[in-house]
Short mmCIF file of C-alpha atoms in Angstrom, two decimals:
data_model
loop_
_atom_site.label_atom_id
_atom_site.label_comp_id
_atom_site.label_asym_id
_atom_site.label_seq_id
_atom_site.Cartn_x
_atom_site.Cartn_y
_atom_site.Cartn_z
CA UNK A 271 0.00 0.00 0.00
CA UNK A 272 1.25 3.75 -0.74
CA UNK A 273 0.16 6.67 0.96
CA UNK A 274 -1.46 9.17 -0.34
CA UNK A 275 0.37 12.91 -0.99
CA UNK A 276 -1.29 14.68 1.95
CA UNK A 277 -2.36 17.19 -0.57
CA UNK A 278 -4.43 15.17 -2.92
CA UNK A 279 -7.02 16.71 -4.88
CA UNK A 280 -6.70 19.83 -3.45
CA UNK A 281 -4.83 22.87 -6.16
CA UNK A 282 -2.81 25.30 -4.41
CA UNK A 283 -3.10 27.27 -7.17
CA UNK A 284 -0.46 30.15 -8.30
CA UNK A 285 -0.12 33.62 -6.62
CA UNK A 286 -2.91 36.16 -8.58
CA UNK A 287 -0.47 38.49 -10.42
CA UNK A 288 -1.14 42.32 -9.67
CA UNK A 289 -4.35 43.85 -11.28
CA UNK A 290 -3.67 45.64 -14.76
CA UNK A 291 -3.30 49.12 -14.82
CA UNK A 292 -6.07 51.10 -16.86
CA UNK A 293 -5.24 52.35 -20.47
CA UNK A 294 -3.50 55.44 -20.25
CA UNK A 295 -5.76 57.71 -21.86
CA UNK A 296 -8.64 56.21 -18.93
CA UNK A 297 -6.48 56.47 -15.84
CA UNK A 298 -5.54 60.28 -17.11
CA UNK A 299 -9.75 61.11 -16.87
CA UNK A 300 -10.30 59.18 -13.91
CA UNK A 301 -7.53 61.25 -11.87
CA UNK A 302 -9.21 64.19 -13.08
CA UNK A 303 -12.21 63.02 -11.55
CA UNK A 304 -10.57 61.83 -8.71
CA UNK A 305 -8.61 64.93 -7.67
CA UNK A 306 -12.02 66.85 -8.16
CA UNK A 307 -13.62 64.14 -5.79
CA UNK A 308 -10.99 63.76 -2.81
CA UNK A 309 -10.95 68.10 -2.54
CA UNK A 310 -14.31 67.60 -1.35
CA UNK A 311 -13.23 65.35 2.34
CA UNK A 312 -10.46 67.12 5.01
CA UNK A 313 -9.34 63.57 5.01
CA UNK A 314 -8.44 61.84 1.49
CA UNK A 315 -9.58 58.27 2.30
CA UNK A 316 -12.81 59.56 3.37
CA UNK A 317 -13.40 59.76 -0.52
CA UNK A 318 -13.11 55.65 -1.08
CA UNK A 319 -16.95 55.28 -1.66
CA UNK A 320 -17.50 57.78 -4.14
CA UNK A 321 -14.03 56.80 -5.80
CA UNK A 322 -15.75 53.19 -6.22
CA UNK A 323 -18.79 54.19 -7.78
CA UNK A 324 -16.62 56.27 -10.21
CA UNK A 325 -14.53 52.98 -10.97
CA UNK A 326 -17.51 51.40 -11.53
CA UNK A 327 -19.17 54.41 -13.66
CA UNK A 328 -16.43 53.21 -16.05
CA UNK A 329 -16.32 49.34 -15.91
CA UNK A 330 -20.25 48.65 -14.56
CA UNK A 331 -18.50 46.67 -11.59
CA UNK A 332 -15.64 46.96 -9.60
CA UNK A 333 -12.87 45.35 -11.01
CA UNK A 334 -9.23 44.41 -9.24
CA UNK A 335 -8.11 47.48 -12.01
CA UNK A 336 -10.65 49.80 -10.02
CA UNK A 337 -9.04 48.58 -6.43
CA UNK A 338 -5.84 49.38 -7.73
CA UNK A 339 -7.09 52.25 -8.90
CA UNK A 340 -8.19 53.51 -5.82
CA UNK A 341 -5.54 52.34 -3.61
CA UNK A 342 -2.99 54.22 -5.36
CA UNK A 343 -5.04 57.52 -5.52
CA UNK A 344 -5.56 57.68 -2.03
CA UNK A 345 -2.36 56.06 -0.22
CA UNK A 346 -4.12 52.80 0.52
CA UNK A 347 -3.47 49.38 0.29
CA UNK A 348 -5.73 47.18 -1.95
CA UNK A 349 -6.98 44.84 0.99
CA UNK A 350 -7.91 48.03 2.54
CA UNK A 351 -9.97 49.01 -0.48
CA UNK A 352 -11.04 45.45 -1.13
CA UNK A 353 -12.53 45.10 2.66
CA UNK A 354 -14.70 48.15 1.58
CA UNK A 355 -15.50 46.84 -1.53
CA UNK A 356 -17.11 43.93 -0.08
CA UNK A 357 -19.04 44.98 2.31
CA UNK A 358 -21.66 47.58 0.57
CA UNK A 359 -24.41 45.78 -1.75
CA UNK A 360 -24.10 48.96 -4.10
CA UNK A 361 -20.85 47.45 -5.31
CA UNK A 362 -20.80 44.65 -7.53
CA UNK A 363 -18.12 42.45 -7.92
CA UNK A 364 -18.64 41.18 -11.61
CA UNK A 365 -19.87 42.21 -14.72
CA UNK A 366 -23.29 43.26 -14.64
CA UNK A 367 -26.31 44.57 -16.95
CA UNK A 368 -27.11 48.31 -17.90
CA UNK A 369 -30.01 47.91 -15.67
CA UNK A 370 -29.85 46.70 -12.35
CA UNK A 371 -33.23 45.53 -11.18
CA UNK A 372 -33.75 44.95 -7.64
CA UNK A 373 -37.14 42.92 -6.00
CA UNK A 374 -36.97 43.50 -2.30
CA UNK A 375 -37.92 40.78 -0.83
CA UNK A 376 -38.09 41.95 2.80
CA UNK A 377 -40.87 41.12 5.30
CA UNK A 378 -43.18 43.46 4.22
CA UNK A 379 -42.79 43.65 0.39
CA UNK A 380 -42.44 40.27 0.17
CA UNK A 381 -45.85 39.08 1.96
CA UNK A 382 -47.63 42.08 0.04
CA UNK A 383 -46.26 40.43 -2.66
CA UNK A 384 -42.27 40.87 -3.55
CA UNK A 385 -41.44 36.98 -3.44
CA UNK A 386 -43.97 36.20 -6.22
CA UNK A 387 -42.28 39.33 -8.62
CA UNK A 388 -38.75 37.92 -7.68
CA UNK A 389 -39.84 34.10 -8.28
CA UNK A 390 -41.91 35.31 -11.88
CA UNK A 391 -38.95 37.74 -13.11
CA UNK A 392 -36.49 35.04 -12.32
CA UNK A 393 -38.37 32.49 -14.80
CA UNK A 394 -39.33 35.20 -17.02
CA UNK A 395 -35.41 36.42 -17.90
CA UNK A 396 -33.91 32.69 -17.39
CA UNK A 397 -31.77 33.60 -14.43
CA UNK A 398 -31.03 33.39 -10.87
CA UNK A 399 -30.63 35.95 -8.24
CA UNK A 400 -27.26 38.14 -9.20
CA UNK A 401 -28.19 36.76 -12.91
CA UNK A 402 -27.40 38.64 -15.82
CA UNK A 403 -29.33 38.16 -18.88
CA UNK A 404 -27.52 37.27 -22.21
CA UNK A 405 -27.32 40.51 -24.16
CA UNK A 406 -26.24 42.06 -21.05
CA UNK A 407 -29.18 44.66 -20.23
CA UNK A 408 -30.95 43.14 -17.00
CA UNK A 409 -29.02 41.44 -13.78
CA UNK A 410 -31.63 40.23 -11.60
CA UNK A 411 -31.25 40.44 -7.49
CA UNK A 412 -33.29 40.63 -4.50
CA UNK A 413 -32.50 43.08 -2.44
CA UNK A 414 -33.34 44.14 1.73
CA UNK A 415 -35.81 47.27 2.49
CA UNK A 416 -35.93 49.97 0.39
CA UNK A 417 -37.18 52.36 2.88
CA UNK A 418 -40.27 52.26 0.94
CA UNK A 419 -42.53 50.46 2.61
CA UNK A 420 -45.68 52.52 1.78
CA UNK A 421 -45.46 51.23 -1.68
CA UNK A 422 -45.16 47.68 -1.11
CA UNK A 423 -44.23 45.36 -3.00
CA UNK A 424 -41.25 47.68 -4.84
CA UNK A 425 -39.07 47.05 -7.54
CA UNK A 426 -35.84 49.11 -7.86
CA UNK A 427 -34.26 49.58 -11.30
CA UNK A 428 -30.40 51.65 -10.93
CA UNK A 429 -32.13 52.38 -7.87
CA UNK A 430 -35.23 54.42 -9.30
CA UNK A 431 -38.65 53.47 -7.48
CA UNK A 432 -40.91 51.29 -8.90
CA UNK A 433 -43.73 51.34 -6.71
CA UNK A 434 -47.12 49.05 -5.87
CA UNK A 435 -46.09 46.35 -8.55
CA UNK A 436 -47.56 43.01 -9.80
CA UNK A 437 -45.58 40.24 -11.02
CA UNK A 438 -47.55 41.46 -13.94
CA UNK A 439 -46.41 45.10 -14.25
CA UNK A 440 -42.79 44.16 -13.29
CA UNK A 441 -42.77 41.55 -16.23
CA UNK A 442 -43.89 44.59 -18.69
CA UNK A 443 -41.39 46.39 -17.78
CA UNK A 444 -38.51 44.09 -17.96
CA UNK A 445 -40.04 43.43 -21.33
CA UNK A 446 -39.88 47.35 -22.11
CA UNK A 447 -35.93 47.29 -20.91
CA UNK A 448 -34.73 44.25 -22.86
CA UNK A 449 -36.80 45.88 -25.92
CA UNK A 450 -35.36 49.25 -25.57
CA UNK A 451 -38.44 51.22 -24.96
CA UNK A 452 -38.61 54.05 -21.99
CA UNK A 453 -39.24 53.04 -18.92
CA UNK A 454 -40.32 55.80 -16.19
CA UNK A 455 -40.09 54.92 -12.58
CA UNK A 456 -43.16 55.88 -10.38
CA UNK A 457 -41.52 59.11 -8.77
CA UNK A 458 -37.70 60.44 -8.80
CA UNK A 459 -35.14 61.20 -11.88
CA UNK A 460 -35.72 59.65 -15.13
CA UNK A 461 -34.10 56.01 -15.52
CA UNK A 462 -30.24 56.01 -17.05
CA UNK A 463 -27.67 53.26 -17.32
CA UNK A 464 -26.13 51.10 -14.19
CA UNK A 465 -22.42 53.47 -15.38
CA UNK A 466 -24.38 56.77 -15.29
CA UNK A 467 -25.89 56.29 -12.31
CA UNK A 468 -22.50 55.26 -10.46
CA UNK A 469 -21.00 58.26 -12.01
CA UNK A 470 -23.70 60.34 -10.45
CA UNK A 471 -23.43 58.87 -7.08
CA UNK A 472 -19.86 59.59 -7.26
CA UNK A 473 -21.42 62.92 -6.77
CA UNK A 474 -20.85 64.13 -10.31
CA UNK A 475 -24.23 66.01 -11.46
CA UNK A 476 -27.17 64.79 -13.08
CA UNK A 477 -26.72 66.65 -16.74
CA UNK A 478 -29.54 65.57 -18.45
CA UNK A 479 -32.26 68.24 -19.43
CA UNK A 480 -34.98 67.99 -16.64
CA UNK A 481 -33.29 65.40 -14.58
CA UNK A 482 -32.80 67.46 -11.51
CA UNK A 483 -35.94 68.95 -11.49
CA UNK A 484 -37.68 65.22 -11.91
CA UNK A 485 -35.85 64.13 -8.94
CA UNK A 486 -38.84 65.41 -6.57
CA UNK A 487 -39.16 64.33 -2.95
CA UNK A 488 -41.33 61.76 -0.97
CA UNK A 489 -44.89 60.62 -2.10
CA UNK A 490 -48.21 61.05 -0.57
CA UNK A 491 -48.40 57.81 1.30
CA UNK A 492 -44.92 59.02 3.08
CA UNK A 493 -45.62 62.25 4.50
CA UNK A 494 -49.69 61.16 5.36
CA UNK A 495 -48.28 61.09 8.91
CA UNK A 496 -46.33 63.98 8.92
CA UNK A 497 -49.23 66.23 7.71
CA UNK A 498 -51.34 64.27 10.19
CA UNK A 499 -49.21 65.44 12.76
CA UNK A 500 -49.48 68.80 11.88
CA UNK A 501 -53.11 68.65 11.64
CA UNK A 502 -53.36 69.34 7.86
CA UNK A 503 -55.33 66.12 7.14
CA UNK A 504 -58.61 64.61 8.62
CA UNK A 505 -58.46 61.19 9.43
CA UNK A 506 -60.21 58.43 11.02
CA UNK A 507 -58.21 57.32 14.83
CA UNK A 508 -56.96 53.55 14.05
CA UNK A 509 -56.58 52.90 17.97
CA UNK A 510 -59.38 54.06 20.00
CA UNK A 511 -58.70 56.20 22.75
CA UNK A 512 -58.45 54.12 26.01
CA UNK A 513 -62.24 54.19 27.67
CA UNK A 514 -63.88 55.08 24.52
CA UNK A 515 -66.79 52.86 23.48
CA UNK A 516 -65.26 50.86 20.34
CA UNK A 517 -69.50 48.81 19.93
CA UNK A 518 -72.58 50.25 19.54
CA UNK A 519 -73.39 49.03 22.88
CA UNK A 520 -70.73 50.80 24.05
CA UNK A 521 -68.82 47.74 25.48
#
């Protein structure tokens, strides 16, 4: 009998070589960008998330180039960038579609609905959660709350509201994506691509005619309580005062 290398069947693998550089001509822009960006913060690494959406304004993802990237510009080292990186959702890690669309599948949304969208628009494209569709427009994901409970169940697309949908509406307007038609989201800025929407939460501004002013604030079913409050609405008390008949007998 022989014994077995100790190592069998597993591959150590060789070292990952360092990330490539960006072409010349792209690194040249993006330090533009990202001087303009770091004189913003008193601190320069303060600047890292913005500097990662900008990476990905260019790529769609952030790449081991855009880690590099942002390493050098602000003194860091990559596994300092790369812990960041990995943490936020907003970051993705691969390739991914012009349009991110996002089910949230979160207690509420999902029960009012969210679970059947995600489960439909999964079958309907012909991928999984993180899924990107073949000509590269859609990637697929649930994602937690979107602080828009009010609207249950929402959809998020480049993370414009979609509000109140049906497994129904949201497979329309995939359909209207893939197809190339405009889509408008229920309230907020007029829908763009996955790259121009990192760019503009690397705080660069919103050029498009109209876009700013499109942008708009909270819906109705947000501030109900708020104008409540401030006695600006009538409305009917949910809870009863304690001691007040809740019957018509009174009991």
């Amino acid at each position: 009998m022989t014994a077995s290398p100790s190592n069998q069947g597993v591959s150590l693998g060789m070292p990952q070589l360092p990330a490539p550089d960006f072409p010349a001509e792209v690194r040249e822009r993006l330090e533009a960008d990202a001087r303009e960006v770091i004189a913003r913060y008193p601190d320069s690494r303060s600047a890292l998330l913005p500097l990662l959406h900008l990476t990905q304004s260019e790529e769609g993802h952030v790449s081991r180039t855009g880690i590099r990237f942002c390493a050098e510009v602000l003194g860091l080292t990559t596994a300092e960038v790369t812990a960041v990186a990995t943490f936020y959702t907003m970051y993705r890690r691969g390739p991914s579609g012009d349009y991110q669309v996002g089910v949230c599948t979160n207690t509420l949304c999902a029960v009012m609905g969210g679970d059947a969208i995600f489960e439909e628009l999964k079958e309907h494209l012909g991928v999984g959660n993180n899924g990107t569709t073949p000509d590269g427009k859609i990637t697929l994901e649930h994602i937690e709350c979107n602080a828009a409970c009010d609207y249950a169940p929402v959809v998020m697309v480049n993370w414009e509201f979609f509000d109140n949908q049906t497994p129904q509406s949201a497979k329309a307007m995939v359909d209207d994506l893939l197809a190339g038609r405009e889509v408008s989201p229920t309230r907020g800025a007029p829908l763009c691509t996955y790259k121009e929407t990192a760019r503009i939460l690397a705080g660069f501004p919103d050029e498009r005619e109209g876009a700013v002013e499109a942008t708009g604030g909270a819906g109705p079913a947000s501030l109900i309580g708020l104008r409540i409050a401030r006695g600006e609405s009538a409305h009917t008390p949910i809870v009863h005062p304690r001691g007040e008949a809740t019957t018509e007998g009174g009991e």
